[in-house]
PDB file of C-alpha atoms in Angstrom:
ATOM      1  CA  UNK A   1      23.685   2.726 -12.216  1.00 63.00           C
ATOM      2  CA  UNK A   2      20.217   2.862 -13.396  1.00 78.00           C
ATOM      3  CA  UNK A   3      18.991  -0.772 -14.324  1.00 93.00           C
ATOM      4  CA  UNK A   4      16.422  -1.783 -17.236  1.00 97.00           C
ATOM      5  CA  UNK A   5      13.217   0.174 -17.310  1.00 97.00           C
ATOM      6  CA  UNK A   6       9.915  -0.608 -18.570  1.00 98.00           C
ATOM      7  CA  UNK A   7       6.778   1.219 -18.827  1.00 97.00           C
ATOM      8  CA  UNK A   8       4.235   0.642 -17.688  1.00 97.00           C
ATOM      9  CA  UNK A   9       4.190  -1.663 -15.046  1.00 97.00           C
ATOM     10  CA  UNK A  10       0.791  -2.675 -16.002  1.00 97.00           C
ATOM     11  CA  UNK A  11      -1.826  -1.976 -18.617  1.00 97.00           C
ATOM     12  CA  UNK A  12      -5.366  -3.258 -19.339  1.00 98.00           C
ATOM     13  CA  UNK A  13      -6.943  -2.776 -22.739  1.00 97.00           C
ATOM     14  CA  UNK A  14      -9.839  -4.089 -24.541  1.00 97.00           C
ATOM     15  CA  UNK A  15      -9.487  -6.787 -27.248  1.00 97.00           C
ATOM     16  CA  UNK A  16      -8.573  -4.846 -30.598  1.00 97.00           C
ATOM     17  CA  UNK A  17      -6.971  -2.019 -29.025  1.00 97.00           C
ATOM     18  CA  UNK A  18      -3.396  -1.143 -29.464  1.00 98.00           C
ATOM     19  CA  UNK A  19      -0.987  -0.970 -26.762  1.00 98.00           C
ATOM     20  CA  UNK A  20       3.120   0.255 -26.784  1.00 98.00           C
ATOM     21  CA  UNK A  21       5.420  -1.022 -24.375  1.00 98.00           C
ATOM     22  CA  UNK A  22       8.423   0.730 -23.703  1.00 98.00           C
ATOM     23  CA  UNK A  23      11.892  -0.468 -22.620  1.00 98.00           C
ATOM     24  CA  UNK A  24      14.868   1.604 -21.730  1.00 97.00           C
ATOM     25  CA  UNK A  25      18.023  -0.558 -21.523  1.00 96.00           C
ATOM     26  CA  UNK A  26      20.904   0.406 -19.297  1.00 95.00           C
ATOM     27  CA  UNK A  27      22.937   3.118 -20.965  1.00 93.00           C
ATOM     28  CA  UNK A  28      25.453   1.723 -23.633  1.00 91.00           C
ATOM     29  CA  UNK A  29      24.187  -1.313 -23.761  1.00 93.00           C
ATOM     30  CA  UNK A  30      24.245  -2.356 -27.525  1.00 92.00           C
ATOM     31  CA  UNK A  31      22.031  -5.787 -26.944  1.00 93.00           C
ATOM     32  CA  UNK A  32      18.572  -5.385 -26.153  1.00 95.00           C
ATOM     33  CA  UNK A  33      15.969  -8.302 -25.787  1.00 96.00           C
ATOM     34  CA  UNK A  34      12.181  -8.888 -25.398  1.00 98.00           C
ATOM     35  CA  UNK A  35      10.649 -11.813 -24.067  1.00 97.00           C
ATOM     36  CA  UNK A  36       7.305 -12.705 -22.492  1.00 97.00           C
ATOM     37  CA  UNK A  37       5.534 -15.141 -20.374  1.00 95.00           C
ATOM     38  CA  UNK A  38       1.943 -15.831 -21.250  1.00 93.00           C
ATOM     39  CA  UNK A  39      -0.035 -17.891 -18.113  1.00 85.00           C
ATOM     40  CA  UNK A  40       1.280 -20.883 -17.123  1.00 81.00           C
ATOM     41  CA  UNK A  41       4.220 -21.147 -19.829  1.00 89.00           C
ATOM     42  CA  UNK A  42       7.578 -20.612 -19.818  1.00 93.00           C
ATOM     43  CA  UNK A  43       9.401 -17.492 -20.757  1.00 95.00           C
ATOM     44  CA  UNK A  44      10.025 -17.172 -24.598  1.00 95.00           C
ATOM     45  CA  UNK A  45      12.102 -15.221 -26.417  1.00 95.00           C
ATOM     46  CA  UNK A  46      10.597 -12.535 -29.018  1.00 97.00           C
ATOM     47  CA  UNK A  47      13.379 -10.691 -30.444  1.00 95.00           C
ATOM     48  CA  UNK A  48      17.014  -9.137 -30.406  1.00 95.00           C
ATOM     49  CA  UNK A  49      18.222  -5.640 -31.220  1.00 95.00           C
ATOM     50  CA  UNK A  50      21.761  -5.130 -31.780  1.00 93.00           C
ATOM     51  CA  UNK A  51      21.985  -1.283 -31.426  1.00 94.00           C
ATOM     52  CA  UNK A  52      19.262  -0.146 -33.854  1.00 94.00           C
ATOM     53  CA  UNK A  53      19.243  -3.381 -36.217  1.00 94.00           C
ATOM     54  CA  UNK A  54      16.821  -6.262 -35.537  1.00 95.00           C
ATOM     55  CA  UNK A  55      19.346  -9.456 -35.122  1.00 93.00           C
ATOM     56  CA  UNK A  56      17.078 -12.178 -34.439  1.00 93.00           C
ATOM     57  CA  UNK A  57      13.289 -11.829 -34.864  1.00 94.00           C
ATOM     58  CA  UNK A  58      12.522 -15.658 -35.055  1.00 94.00           C
ATOM     59  CA  UNK A  59      10.273 -15.537 -31.759  1.00 94.00           C
ATOM     60  CA  UNK A  60       7.692 -13.041 -32.750  1.00 96.00           C
ATOM     61  CA  UNK A  61       4.434 -14.758 -32.787  1.00 93.00           C
ATOM     62  CA  UNK A  62       2.893 -12.761 -35.588  1.00 92.00           C
ATOM     63  CA  UNK A  63       2.187  -9.385 -37.375  1.00 94.00           C
ATOM     64  CA  UNK A  64       0.335  -7.815 -35.016  1.00 97.00           C
ATOM     65  CA  UNK A  65       3.812  -7.277 -33.218  1.00 97.00           C
ATOM     66  CA  UNK A  66       5.989  -4.655 -33.780  1.00 97.00           C
ATOM     67  CA  UNK A  67       9.000  -3.487 -31.933  1.00 97.00           C
ATOM     68  CA  UNK A  68      11.363  -0.779 -32.987  1.00 97.00           C
ATOM     69  CA  UNK A  69      14.462   0.651 -31.390  1.00 97.00           C
ATOM     70  CA  UNK A  70      14.962   4.118 -32.068  1.00 85.00           C
ATOM     71  CA  UNK A  71      18.546   5.165 -32.652  1.00 87.00           C
ATOM     72  CA  UNK A  72      19.529   2.208 -30.944  1.00 84.00           C
ATOM     73  CA  UNK A  73      18.642   3.731 -27.258  1.00 93.00           C
ATOM     74  CA  UNK A  74      15.263   2.504 -26.029  1.00 96.00           C
ATOM     75  CA  UNK A  75      13.065  -0.034 -27.420  1.00 98.00           C
ATOM     76  CA  UNK A  76       8.846  -0.167 -28.010  1.00 98.00           C
ATOM     77  CA  UNK A  77       7.069  -3.253 -28.478  1.00 98.00           C
ATOM     78  CA  UNK A  78       3.526  -2.298 -30.068  1.00 98.00           C
ATOM     79  CA  UNK A  79       0.710  -4.743 -30.357  1.00 97.00           C
ATOM     80  CA  UNK A  80      -1.955  -3.855 -32.714  1.00 97.00           C
ATOM     81  CA  UNK A  81      -4.848  -5.103 -32.392  1.00 97.00           C
ATOM     82  CA  UNK A  82      -4.394  -6.971 -29.199  1.00 97.00           C
ATOM     83  CA  UNK A  83      -5.672 -10.241 -28.982  1.00 97.00           C
ATOM     84  CA  UNK A  84      -6.705 -12.276 -25.849  1.00 96.00           C
ATOM     85  CA  UNK A  85      -3.752 -14.717 -25.833  1.00 95.00           C
ATOM     86  CA  UNK A  86      -1.740 -11.639 -25.925  1.00 97.00           C
ATOM     87  CA  UNK A  87      -1.585 -11.305 -22.037  1.00 97.00           C
ATOM     88  CA  UNK A  88       1.052 -12.192 -20.263  1.00 97.00           C
ATOM     89  CA  UNK A  89       4.208 -10.590 -19.065  1.00 97.00           C
ATOM     90  CA  UNK A  90       6.449  -8.842 -21.105  1.00 98.00           C
ATOM     91  CA  UNK A  91      10.268  -8.505 -20.093  1.00 98.00           C
ATOM     92  CA  UNK A  92      13.096  -6.415 -21.530  1.00 98.00           C
ATOM     93  CA  UNK A  93      16.672  -7.217 -21.056  1.00 96.00           C
ATOM     94  CA  UNK A  94      19.810  -5.789 -21.929  1.00 95.00           C
ATOM     95  CA  UNK A  95      23.712  -7.001 -22.213  1.00 92.00           C
ATOM     96  CA  UNK A  96      26.860  -4.883 -23.475  1.00 88.00           C
ATOM     97  CA  UNK A  97      28.798  -6.383 -26.007  1.00 84.00           C
ATOM     98  CA  UNK A  98      31.467  -8.707 -24.868  1.00 79.00           C
ATOM     99  CA  UNK A  99      29.589 -10.147 -21.689  1.00 75.00           C
ATOM    100  CA  UNK A 100      27.297 -12.769 -21.119  1.00 72.00           C
ATOM    101  CA  UNK A 101      24.919 -11.272 -18.133  1.00 81.00           C
ATOM    102  CA  UNK A 102      21.622 -10.138 -18.850  1.00 91.00           C
ATOM    103  CA  UNK A 103      19.980  -7.559 -16.912  1.00 95.00           C
ATOM    104  CA  UNK A 104      16.057  -7.928 -17.100  1.00 97.00           C
ATOM    105  CA  UNK A 105      13.226  -5.096 -16.330  1.00 97.00           C
ATOM    106  CA  UNK A 106      10.760  -5.917 -13.902  1.00 97.00           C
ATOM    107  CA  UNK A 107       8.469  -6.407 -16.923  1.00 97.00           C
ATOM    108  CA  UNK A 108       4.974  -5.172 -18.140  1.00 98.00           C
ATOM    109  CA  UNK A 109       1.904  -7.009 -17.181  1.00 97.00           C
ATOM    110  CA  UNK A 110      -0.545  -7.014 -20.194  1.00 97.00           C
ATOM    111  CA  UNK A 111      -4.008  -7.931 -19.442  1.00 97.00           C
ATOM    112  CA  UNK A 112      -6.199  -8.125 -22.645  1.00 97.00           C
ATOM    113  CA  UNK A 113      -9.767  -8.474 -21.731  1.00 97.00           C
TER     114      UNK A 113
ATOM    115  CA  UNK B   1      21.019 -24.864 -27.236  1.00 74.00           C
ATOM    116  CA  UNK B   2      20.612 -28.050 -24.787  1.00 78.00           C
ATOM    117  CA  UNK B   3      17.393 -28.280 -23.418  1.00 85.00           C
ATOM    118  CA  UNK B   4      17.421 -28.570 -19.163  1.00 93.00           C
ATOM    119  CA  UNK B   5      15.461 -30.484 -16.908  1.00 94.00           C
ATOM    120  CA  UNK B   6      15.183 -29.470 -13.365  1.00 96.00           C
ATOM    121  CA  UNK B   7      12.628 -30.090 -10.408  1.00 97.00           C
ATOM    122  CA  UNK B   8       9.584 -28.230 -10.127  1.00 96.00           C
ATOM    123  CA  UNK B   9       9.811 -26.857  -6.787  1.00 97.00           C
ATOM    124  CA  UNK B  10      11.724 -27.637  -3.303  1.00 97.00           C
ATOM    125  CA  UNK B  11      11.024 -26.720   0.039  1.00 97.00           C
ATOM    126  CA  UNK B  12      13.836 -25.900   2.661  1.00 97.00           C
ATOM    127  CA  UNK B  13      13.973 -24.230   6.134  1.00 97.00           C
ATOM    128  CA  UNK B  14      16.161 -20.990   7.111  1.00 97.00           C
ATOM    129  CA  UNK B  15      19.539 -21.914   7.541  1.00 96.00           C
ATOM    130  CA  UNK B  16      19.651 -24.926   5.533  1.00 97.00           C
ATOM    131  CA  UNK B  17      21.625 -25.697   2.560  1.00 97.00           C
ATOM    132  CA  UNK B  18      19.868 -26.059  -0.755  1.00 98.00           C
ATOM    133  CA  UNK B  19      21.328 -27.802  -3.481  1.00 98.00           C
ATOM    134  CA  UNK B  20      19.049 -27.617  -6.926  1.00 98.00           C
ATOM    135  CA  UNK B  21      20.364 -30.100  -9.646  1.00 97.00           C
ATOM    136  CA  UNK B  22      19.722 -29.717 -13.347  1.00 97.00           C
ATOM    137  CA  UNK B  23      20.222 -31.756 -16.250  1.00 96.00           C
ATOM    138  CA  UNK B  24      21.277 -30.975 -19.576  1.00 94.00           C
ATOM    139  CA  UNK B  25      22.217 -33.851 -21.547  1.00 93.00           C
ATOM    140  CA  UNK B  26      22.614 -32.740 -24.724  1.00 91.00           C
ATOM    141  CA  UNK B  27      25.338 -29.547 -24.088  1.00 92.00           C
ATOM    142  CA  UNK B  28      27.654 -28.594 -26.229  1.00 91.00           C
ATOM    143  CA  UNK B  29      31.334 -27.939 -26.192  1.00 91.00           C
ATOM    144  CA  UNK B  30      30.532 -23.881 -26.707  1.00 88.00           C
ATOM    145  CA  UNK B  31      28.096 -23.872 -23.999  1.00 91.00           C
ATOM    146  CA  UNK B  32      27.982 -22.657 -20.635  1.00 92.00           C
ATOM    147  CA  UNK B  33      25.723 -23.557 -17.780  1.00 94.00           C
ATOM    148  CA  UNK B  34      23.709 -20.152 -16.122  1.00 93.00           C
ATOM    149  CA  UNK B  35      21.652 -19.858 -13.202  1.00 96.00           C
ATOM    150  CA  UNK B  36      19.009 -16.966 -12.999  1.00 96.00           C
ATOM    151  CA  UNK B  37      16.927 -16.224  -9.967  1.00 97.00           C
ATOM    152  CA  UNK B  38      13.679 -14.543 -10.612  1.00 96.00           C
ATOM    153  CA  UNK B  39      11.333 -12.884  -7.583  1.00 95.00           C
ATOM    154  CA  UNK B  40       7.412 -12.440  -8.022  1.00 91.00           C
ATOM    155  CA  UNK B  41       6.921  -8.998 -10.192  1.00 89.00           C
ATOM    156  CA  UNK B  42      10.516  -9.065 -11.118  1.00 94.00           C
ATOM    157  CA  UNK B  43      12.298  -9.945 -14.228  1.00 96.00           C
ATOM    158  CA  UNK B  44      15.180 -13.118 -13.814  1.00 96.00           C
ATOM    159  CA  UNK B  45      18.356 -12.042 -12.248  1.00 95.00           C
ATOM    160  CA  UNK B  46      21.426 -13.612 -12.932  1.00 93.00           C
ATOM    161  CA  UNK B  47      23.570 -15.697 -10.248  1.00 94.00           C
ATOM    162  CA  UNK B  48      26.318 -17.511 -11.565  1.00 94.00           C
ATOM    163  CA  UNK B  49      27.967 -18.986 -14.757  1.00 92.00           C
ATOM    164  CA  UNK B  50      30.138 -21.883 -15.183  1.00 93.00           C
ATOM    165  CA  UNK B  51      32.001 -24.054 -17.789  1.00 94.00           C
ATOM    166  CA  UNK B  52      33.273 -26.717 -15.757  1.00 92.00           C
ATOM    167  CA  UNK B  53      34.797 -28.079 -12.052  1.00 90.00           C
ATOM    168  CA  UNK B  54      33.336 -25.357  -9.428  1.00 95.00           C
ATOM    169  CA  UNK B  55      32.423 -21.612  -9.456  1.00 95.00           C
ATOM    170  CA  UNK B  56      31.799 -19.722  -6.193  1.00 96.00           C
ATOM    171  CA  UNK B  57      30.672 -16.170  -5.911  1.00 94.00           C
ATOM    172  CA  UNK B  58      28.950 -13.913  -3.060  1.00 92.00           C
ATOM    173  CA  UNK B  59      25.317 -15.602  -3.497  1.00 92.00           C
ATOM    174  CA  UNK B  60      25.922 -19.302  -4.718  1.00 96.00           C
ATOM    175  CA  UNK B  61      28.131 -21.979  -5.754  1.00 97.00           C
ATOM    176  CA  UNK B  62      28.006 -23.984  -9.116  1.00 98.00           C
ATOM    177  CA  UNK B  63      29.243 -27.414  -9.374  1.00 97.00           C
ATOM    178  CA  UNK B  64      29.764 -29.120 -12.693  1.00 97.00           C
ATOM    179  CA  UNK B  65      30.860 -32.601 -13.236  1.00 96.00           C
ATOM    180  CA  UNK B  66      33.732 -33.599 -15.714  1.00 95.00           C
ATOM    181  CA  UNK B  67      30.859 -34.756 -18.203  1.00 95.00           C
ATOM    182  CA  UNK B  68      28.902 -31.403 -18.098  1.00 95.00           C
ATOM    183  CA  UNK B  69      25.741 -33.432 -18.451  1.00 95.00           C
ATOM    184  CA  UNK B  70      24.407 -31.951 -15.072  1.00 96.00           C
ATOM    185  CA  UNK B  71      24.980 -28.838 -12.836  1.00 97.00           C
ATOM    186  CA  UNK B  72      24.494 -28.409  -9.139  1.00 98.00           C
ATOM    187  CA  UNK B  73      23.093 -24.922  -7.642  1.00 98.00           C
ATOM    188  CA  UNK B  74      24.313 -24.727  -4.022  1.00 98.00           C
ATOM    189  CA  UNK B  75      22.865 -22.095  -1.894  1.00 97.00           C
ATOM    190  CA  UNK B  76      24.603 -21.751   1.534  1.00 94.00           C
ATOM    191  CA  UNK B  77      22.650 -21.184   4.636  1.00 93.00           C
ATOM    192  CA  UNK B  78      19.080 -20.020   2.799  1.00 97.00           C
ATOM    193  CA  UNK B  79      16.797 -17.146   4.227  1.00 96.00           C
ATOM    194  CA  UNK B  80      13.239 -16.291   3.507  1.00 97.00           C
ATOM    195  CA  UNK B  81      14.240 -13.795   1.048  1.00 95.00           C
ATOM    196  CA  UNK B  82      15.669 -16.586  -1.354  1.00 96.00           C
ATOM    197  CA  UNK B  83      12.204 -18.224  -1.863  1.00 97.00           C
ATOM    198  CA  UNK B  84      12.141 -17.522  -5.635  1.00 97.00           C
ATOM    199  CA  UNK B  85      12.209 -19.399  -8.910  1.00 97.00           C
ATOM    200  CA  UNK B  86      15.398 -20.366  -9.920  1.00 98.00           C
ATOM    201  CA  UNK B  87      16.350 -21.071 -13.729  1.00 97.00           C
ATOM    202  CA  UNK B  88      19.105 -23.243 -15.324  1.00 96.00           C
ATOM    203  CA  UNK B  89      19.984 -22.464 -18.533  1.00 94.00           C
ATOM    204  CA  UNK B  90      22.531 -23.446 -21.359  1.00 93.00           C
ATOM    205  CA  UNK B  91      23.875 -20.431 -23.199  1.00 87.00           C
ATOM    206  CA  UNK B  92      26.479 -19.993 -25.591  1.00 82.00           C
ATOM    207  CA  UNK B  93      29.029 -17.406 -24.723  1.00 66.00           C
ATOM    208  CA  UNK B  94      28.280 -13.959 -25.880  1.00 63.00           C
ATOM    209  CA  UNK B  95      25.274 -15.184 -28.037  1.00 62.00           C
ATOM    210  CA  UNK B  96      21.649 -14.202 -28.540  1.00 72.00           C
ATOM    211  CA  UNK B  97      18.807 -15.537 -27.038  1.00 85.00           C
ATOM    212  CA  UNK B  98      18.076 -17.375 -23.501  1.00 90.00           C
ATOM    213  CA  UNK B  99      16.093 -20.358 -23.333  1.00 90.00           C
ATOM    214  CA  UNK B 100      14.137 -20.854 -20.386  1.00 93.00           C
ATOM    215  CA  UNK B 101      12.453 -24.087 -18.639  1.00 90.00           C
ATOM    216  CA  UNK B 102       9.645 -24.065 -16.030  1.00 91.00           C
ATOM    217  CA  UNK B 103      12.289 -23.383 -13.487  1.00 95.00           C
ATOM    218  CA  UNK B 104      12.649 -24.830  -9.795  1.00 97.00           C
ATOM    219  CA  UNK B 105      10.300 -22.878  -7.428  1.00 97.00           C
ATOM    220  CA  UNK B 106      12.216 -22.829  -3.648  1.00 98.00           C
ATOM    221  CA  UNK B 107      10.094 -22.306  -0.754  1.00 98.00           C
ATOM    222  CA  UNK B 108      12.131 -21.522   2.245  1.00 97.00           C
ATOM    223  CA  UNK B 109      10.009 -21.655   5.436  1.00 96.00           C
ATOM    224  CA  UNK B 110      10.971 -20.472   9.083  1.00 95.00           C
TER     225      UNK B 110
END
């Protein structure tokens, strides 16, 4: 069984540019989550999809961040325009309904310069 | 969800048993205790989950006293490959987001 896959693994962009991160969850997992760790801080929740619907987006830092989940399959997280403080590692996780174990991807390391 | 407190770092040697204790004084009746492991350049990986008493799997054991205000993750006979950050989380069954603390950075030396 393939795990949670994230693209790209690393991204370096200039302040003001746009970046789109992608997450492919495990097939059949209805629940998809985005988390991020900024330098020196703890891993923080961003948002939660159930299929294509946003269940909880309370962790999204501001309106420069836009998350979508097309047809309840893969998800994208767009940052537009990127700021220096957006640098960090963005993790995606998925979970099937009725099960409490989350599977995380390896993350995308975003560096804004 | 209750916040957790655990040591920032621990050192051990290969072959030793390692016990990492976590406190969660405000844990609620519906909450579980869940531990994750994270290697560098990887996402957190689920290790074990428990509600009370003792849970054991092929990776670790989890001890939870009757008052559930703390828990101990036990790793038997650690190896160098167990060097990682270990997170203790309080989770609500089939519930949404995970609340991560700083974790315990375990360093296993030869």
